[in-house]
Coordinates of C-alpha atoms in Angstrom, one line a residue:
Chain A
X296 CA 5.2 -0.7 -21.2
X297 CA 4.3 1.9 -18.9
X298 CA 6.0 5.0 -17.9
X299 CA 5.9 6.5 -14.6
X300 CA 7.8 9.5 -13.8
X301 CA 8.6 11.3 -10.9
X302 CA 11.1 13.7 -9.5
X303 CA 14.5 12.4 -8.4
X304 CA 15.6 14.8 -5.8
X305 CA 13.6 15.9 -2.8
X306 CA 15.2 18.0 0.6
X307 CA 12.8 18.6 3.7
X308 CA 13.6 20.1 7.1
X309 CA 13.0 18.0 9.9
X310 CA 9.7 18.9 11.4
X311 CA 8.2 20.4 7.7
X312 CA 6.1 18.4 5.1
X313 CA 7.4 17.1 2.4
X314 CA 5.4 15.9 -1.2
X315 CA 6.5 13.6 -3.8
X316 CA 4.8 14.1 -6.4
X317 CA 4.3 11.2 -9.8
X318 CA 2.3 10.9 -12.7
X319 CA 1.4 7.6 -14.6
X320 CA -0.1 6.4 -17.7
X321 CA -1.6 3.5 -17.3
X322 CA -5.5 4.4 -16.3
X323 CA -6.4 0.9 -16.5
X324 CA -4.4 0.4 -13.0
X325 CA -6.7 -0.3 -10.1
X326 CA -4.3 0.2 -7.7
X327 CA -1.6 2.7 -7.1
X328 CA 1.2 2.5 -4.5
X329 CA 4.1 4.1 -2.7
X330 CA 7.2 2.2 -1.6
X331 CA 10.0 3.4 0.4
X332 CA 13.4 1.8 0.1
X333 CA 16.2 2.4 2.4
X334 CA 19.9 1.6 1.4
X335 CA 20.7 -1.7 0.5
X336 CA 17.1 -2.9 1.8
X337 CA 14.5 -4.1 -0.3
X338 CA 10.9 -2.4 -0.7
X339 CA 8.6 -1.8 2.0
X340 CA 5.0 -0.8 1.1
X341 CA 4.0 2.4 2.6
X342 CA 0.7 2.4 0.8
X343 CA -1.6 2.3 -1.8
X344 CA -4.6 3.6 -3.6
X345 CA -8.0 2.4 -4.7
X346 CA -8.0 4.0 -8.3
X347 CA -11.3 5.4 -7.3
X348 CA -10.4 7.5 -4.7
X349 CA -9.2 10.8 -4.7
X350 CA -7.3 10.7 -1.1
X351 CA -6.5 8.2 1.3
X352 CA -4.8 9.5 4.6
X353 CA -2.9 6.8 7.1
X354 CA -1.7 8.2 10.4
X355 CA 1.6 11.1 9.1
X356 CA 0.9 9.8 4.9
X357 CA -1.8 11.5 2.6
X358 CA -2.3 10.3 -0.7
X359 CA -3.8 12.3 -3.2
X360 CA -4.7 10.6 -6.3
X361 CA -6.0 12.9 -10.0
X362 CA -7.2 10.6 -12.1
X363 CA -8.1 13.1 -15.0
X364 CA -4.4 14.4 -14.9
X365 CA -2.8 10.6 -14.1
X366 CA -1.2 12.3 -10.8
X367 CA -0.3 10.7 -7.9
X368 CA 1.3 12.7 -4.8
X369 CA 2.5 11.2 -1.4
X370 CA 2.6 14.1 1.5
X371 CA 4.6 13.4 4.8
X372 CA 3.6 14.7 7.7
X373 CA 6.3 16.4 10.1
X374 CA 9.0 14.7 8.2
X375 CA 11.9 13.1 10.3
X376 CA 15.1 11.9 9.7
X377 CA 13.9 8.2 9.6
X378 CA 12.1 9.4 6.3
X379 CA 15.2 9.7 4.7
X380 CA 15.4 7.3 2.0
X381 CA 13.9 6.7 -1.7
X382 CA 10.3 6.4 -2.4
X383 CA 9.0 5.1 -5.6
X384 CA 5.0 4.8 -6.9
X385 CA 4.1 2.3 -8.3
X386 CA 0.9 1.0 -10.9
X387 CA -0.5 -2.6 -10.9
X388 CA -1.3 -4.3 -13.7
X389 CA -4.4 -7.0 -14.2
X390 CA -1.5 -9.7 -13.9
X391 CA -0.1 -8.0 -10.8
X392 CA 3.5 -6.9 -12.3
X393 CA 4.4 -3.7 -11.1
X394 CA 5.7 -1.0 -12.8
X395 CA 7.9 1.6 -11.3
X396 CA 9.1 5.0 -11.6
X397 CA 12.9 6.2 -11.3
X398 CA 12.3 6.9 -7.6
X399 CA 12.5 10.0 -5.3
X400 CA 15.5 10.6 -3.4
X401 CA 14.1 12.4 0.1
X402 CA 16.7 13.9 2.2
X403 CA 15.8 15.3 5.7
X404 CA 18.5 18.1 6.9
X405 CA 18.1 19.4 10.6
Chain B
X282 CA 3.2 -9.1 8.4
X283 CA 4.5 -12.0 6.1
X284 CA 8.3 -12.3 5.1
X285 CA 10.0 -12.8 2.0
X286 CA 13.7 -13.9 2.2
X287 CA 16.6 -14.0 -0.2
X288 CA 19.7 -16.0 0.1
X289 CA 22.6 -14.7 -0.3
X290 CA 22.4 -11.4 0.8
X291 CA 25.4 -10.1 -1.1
X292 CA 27.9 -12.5 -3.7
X293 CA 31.0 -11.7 -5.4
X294 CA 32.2 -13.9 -8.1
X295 CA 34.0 -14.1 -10.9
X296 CA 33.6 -13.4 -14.3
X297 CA 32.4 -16.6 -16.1
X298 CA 30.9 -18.5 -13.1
X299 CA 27.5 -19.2 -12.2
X300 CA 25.6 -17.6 -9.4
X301 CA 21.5 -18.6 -8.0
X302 CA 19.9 -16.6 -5.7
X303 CA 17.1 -17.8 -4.1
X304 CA 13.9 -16.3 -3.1
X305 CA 11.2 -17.6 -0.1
X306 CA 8.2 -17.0 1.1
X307 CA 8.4 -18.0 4.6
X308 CA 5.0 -18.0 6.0
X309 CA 2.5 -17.5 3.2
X310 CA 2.6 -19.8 -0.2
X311 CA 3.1 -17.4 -3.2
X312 CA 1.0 -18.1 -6.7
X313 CA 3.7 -16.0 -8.4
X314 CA 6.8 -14.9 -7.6
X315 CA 8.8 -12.0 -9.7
X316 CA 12.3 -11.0 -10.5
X317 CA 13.8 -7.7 -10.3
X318 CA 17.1 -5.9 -11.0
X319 CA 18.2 -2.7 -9.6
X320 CA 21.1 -0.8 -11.3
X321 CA 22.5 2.1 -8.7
X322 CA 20.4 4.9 -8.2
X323 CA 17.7 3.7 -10.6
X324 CA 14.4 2.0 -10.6
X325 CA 13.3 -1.6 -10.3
X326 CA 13.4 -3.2 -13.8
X327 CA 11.0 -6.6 -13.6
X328 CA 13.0 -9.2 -15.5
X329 CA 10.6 -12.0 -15.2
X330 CA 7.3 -13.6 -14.0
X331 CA 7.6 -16.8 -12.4
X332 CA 5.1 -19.4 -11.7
X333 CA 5.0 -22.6 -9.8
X334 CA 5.3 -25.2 -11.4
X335 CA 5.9 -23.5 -15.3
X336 CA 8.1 -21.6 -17.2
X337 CA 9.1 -18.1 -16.0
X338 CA 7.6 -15.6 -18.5
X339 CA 10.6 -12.9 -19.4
X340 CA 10.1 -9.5 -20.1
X341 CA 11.1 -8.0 -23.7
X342 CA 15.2 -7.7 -23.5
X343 CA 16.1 -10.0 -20.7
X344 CA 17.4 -13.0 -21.9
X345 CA 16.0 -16.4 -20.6
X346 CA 19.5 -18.5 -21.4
X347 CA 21.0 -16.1 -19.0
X348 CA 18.8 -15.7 -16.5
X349 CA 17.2 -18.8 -15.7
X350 CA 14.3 -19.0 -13.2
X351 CA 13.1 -22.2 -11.7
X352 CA 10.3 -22.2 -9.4
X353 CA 10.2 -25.5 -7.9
X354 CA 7.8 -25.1 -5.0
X355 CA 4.5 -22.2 -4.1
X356 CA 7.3 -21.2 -1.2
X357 CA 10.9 -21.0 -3.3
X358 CA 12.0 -19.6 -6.6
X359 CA 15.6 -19.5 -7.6
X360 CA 17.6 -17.0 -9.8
X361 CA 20.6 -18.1 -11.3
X362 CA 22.7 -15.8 -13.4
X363 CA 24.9 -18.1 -15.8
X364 CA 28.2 -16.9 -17.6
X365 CA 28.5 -13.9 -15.2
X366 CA 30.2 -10.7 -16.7
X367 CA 30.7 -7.5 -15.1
X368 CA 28.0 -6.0 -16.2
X369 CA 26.0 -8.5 -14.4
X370 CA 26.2 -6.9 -11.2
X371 CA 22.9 -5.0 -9.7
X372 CA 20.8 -5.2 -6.9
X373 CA 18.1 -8.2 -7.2
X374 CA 15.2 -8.2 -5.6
X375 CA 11.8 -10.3 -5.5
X376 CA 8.6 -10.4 -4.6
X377 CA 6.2 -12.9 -4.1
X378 CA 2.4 -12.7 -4.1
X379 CA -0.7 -14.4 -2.9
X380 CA -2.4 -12.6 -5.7
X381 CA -5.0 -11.7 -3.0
X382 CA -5.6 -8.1 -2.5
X383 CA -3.7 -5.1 -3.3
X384 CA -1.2 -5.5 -0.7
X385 CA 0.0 -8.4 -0.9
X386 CA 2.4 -8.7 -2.6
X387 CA 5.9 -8.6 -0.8
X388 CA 9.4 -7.9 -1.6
X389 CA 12.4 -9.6 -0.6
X390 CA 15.3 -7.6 0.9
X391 CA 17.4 -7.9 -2.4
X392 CA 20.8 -9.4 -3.5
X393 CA 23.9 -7.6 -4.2
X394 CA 25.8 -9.7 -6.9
X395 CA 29.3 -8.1 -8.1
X396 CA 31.1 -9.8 -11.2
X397 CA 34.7 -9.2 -11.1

């Protein structure tokens, strides 16, 4: 299977920007993606990535996307405490499973 | 956006019973549906692909016998963990797919199952 790996442990301040960063190995995936879980809840999709494109911005989320290096970052825009919560990436395969990595724990202090 | 349910939300039971979970699709008919497990603090782990109308395909280590899947209808698939044992106990979660475009395949709000 794949692996994708990315940092566990992530602490903002309210207000700054905060990155997640992930790589992946699977360079056949057409599509890349970023979910964000919140305790106890299931996945919501925040969103995703055309594996052709290098960056794809949607209202406070920037993706940037390094195919060469199998990189995949997520950047938050003036991080708030609603952000708080995990956020895991996420490739596709041609039978649409999804594989994911450990997940990044963001914490927003004050 | 279109919902995907699970029932129950959270089970206790004991050790050596039987416990399903269901998963829906409430307003879209999903081609596939898929099985997840959650330990704490750790990533989703897909157990199994499941298919109207076939047999759920199982992913290398989960055993089929345990974990049976039936997916009687494009809108409903059903978990059901036999023999429970402590170790049992994680977060499951599904998703369901039109197999349309790249977003859509949704996630269901997940089960808590704990095996006394």
């Amino acid at each position: 299977g794949e692996d994708v790996e990315q940092s566990l442990f992530l602490s903002v301040r309210e207000g700054d920007s905060s990155v997640i960063n992930c790589t992946y190995t699977d360079s056949s995936s057409t599509y890349l993606y970023w979910y964000k879980q919140e305790p106890g809840a299931g996945l919501q999709l925040l969103t995703y990535i055309f594996s052709n494109m290098d960056m794809k911005q949607d209202q406070r989320l920037t993706v940037l996307l390094n195919k060469k290096d199998k990189h995949l970052s997520l950047r938050i825009a003036d991080t708030q405490t609603g952000d708080s919560a995990i956020y895991f990436c996420a490739e596709i395969s041609n039978d649409y499973k999804l594989s994911f990595g450990a997940g990044t724990t963001v914490t927003v202090r004050a | 956006g279109a919902v995907v349910s699970q029932h129950p939300s959270w089970v206790i039971c004991k050790s050596g019973t039987s416990v399903k979970i269901e998963c829906r699709s409430l307003d879209f008919q999903a081609t596939t549906m898929f099985w997840y497990r959650q330990f704490p603090k750790q990533s989703l782990m897909l157990m199994a692909t499941s298919n109207e109308g076939s047999k759920a395909t199982y992913e290398q280590g989960v055993e089929k016998d345990k974990f049976l899947i039936n997916h009687a209808s494009l809108t409903l698939s059903t978990l059901t963990v036999t023999s429970a044992h402590p170790e049992d106990s994680s977060f499951y979660i599904c998703s369901a797919t039109t197999g349309g475009g790249p977003d859509t395949q949704y996630f269901g709000p997940g089960t808590r199952l704990t095996v006394l």
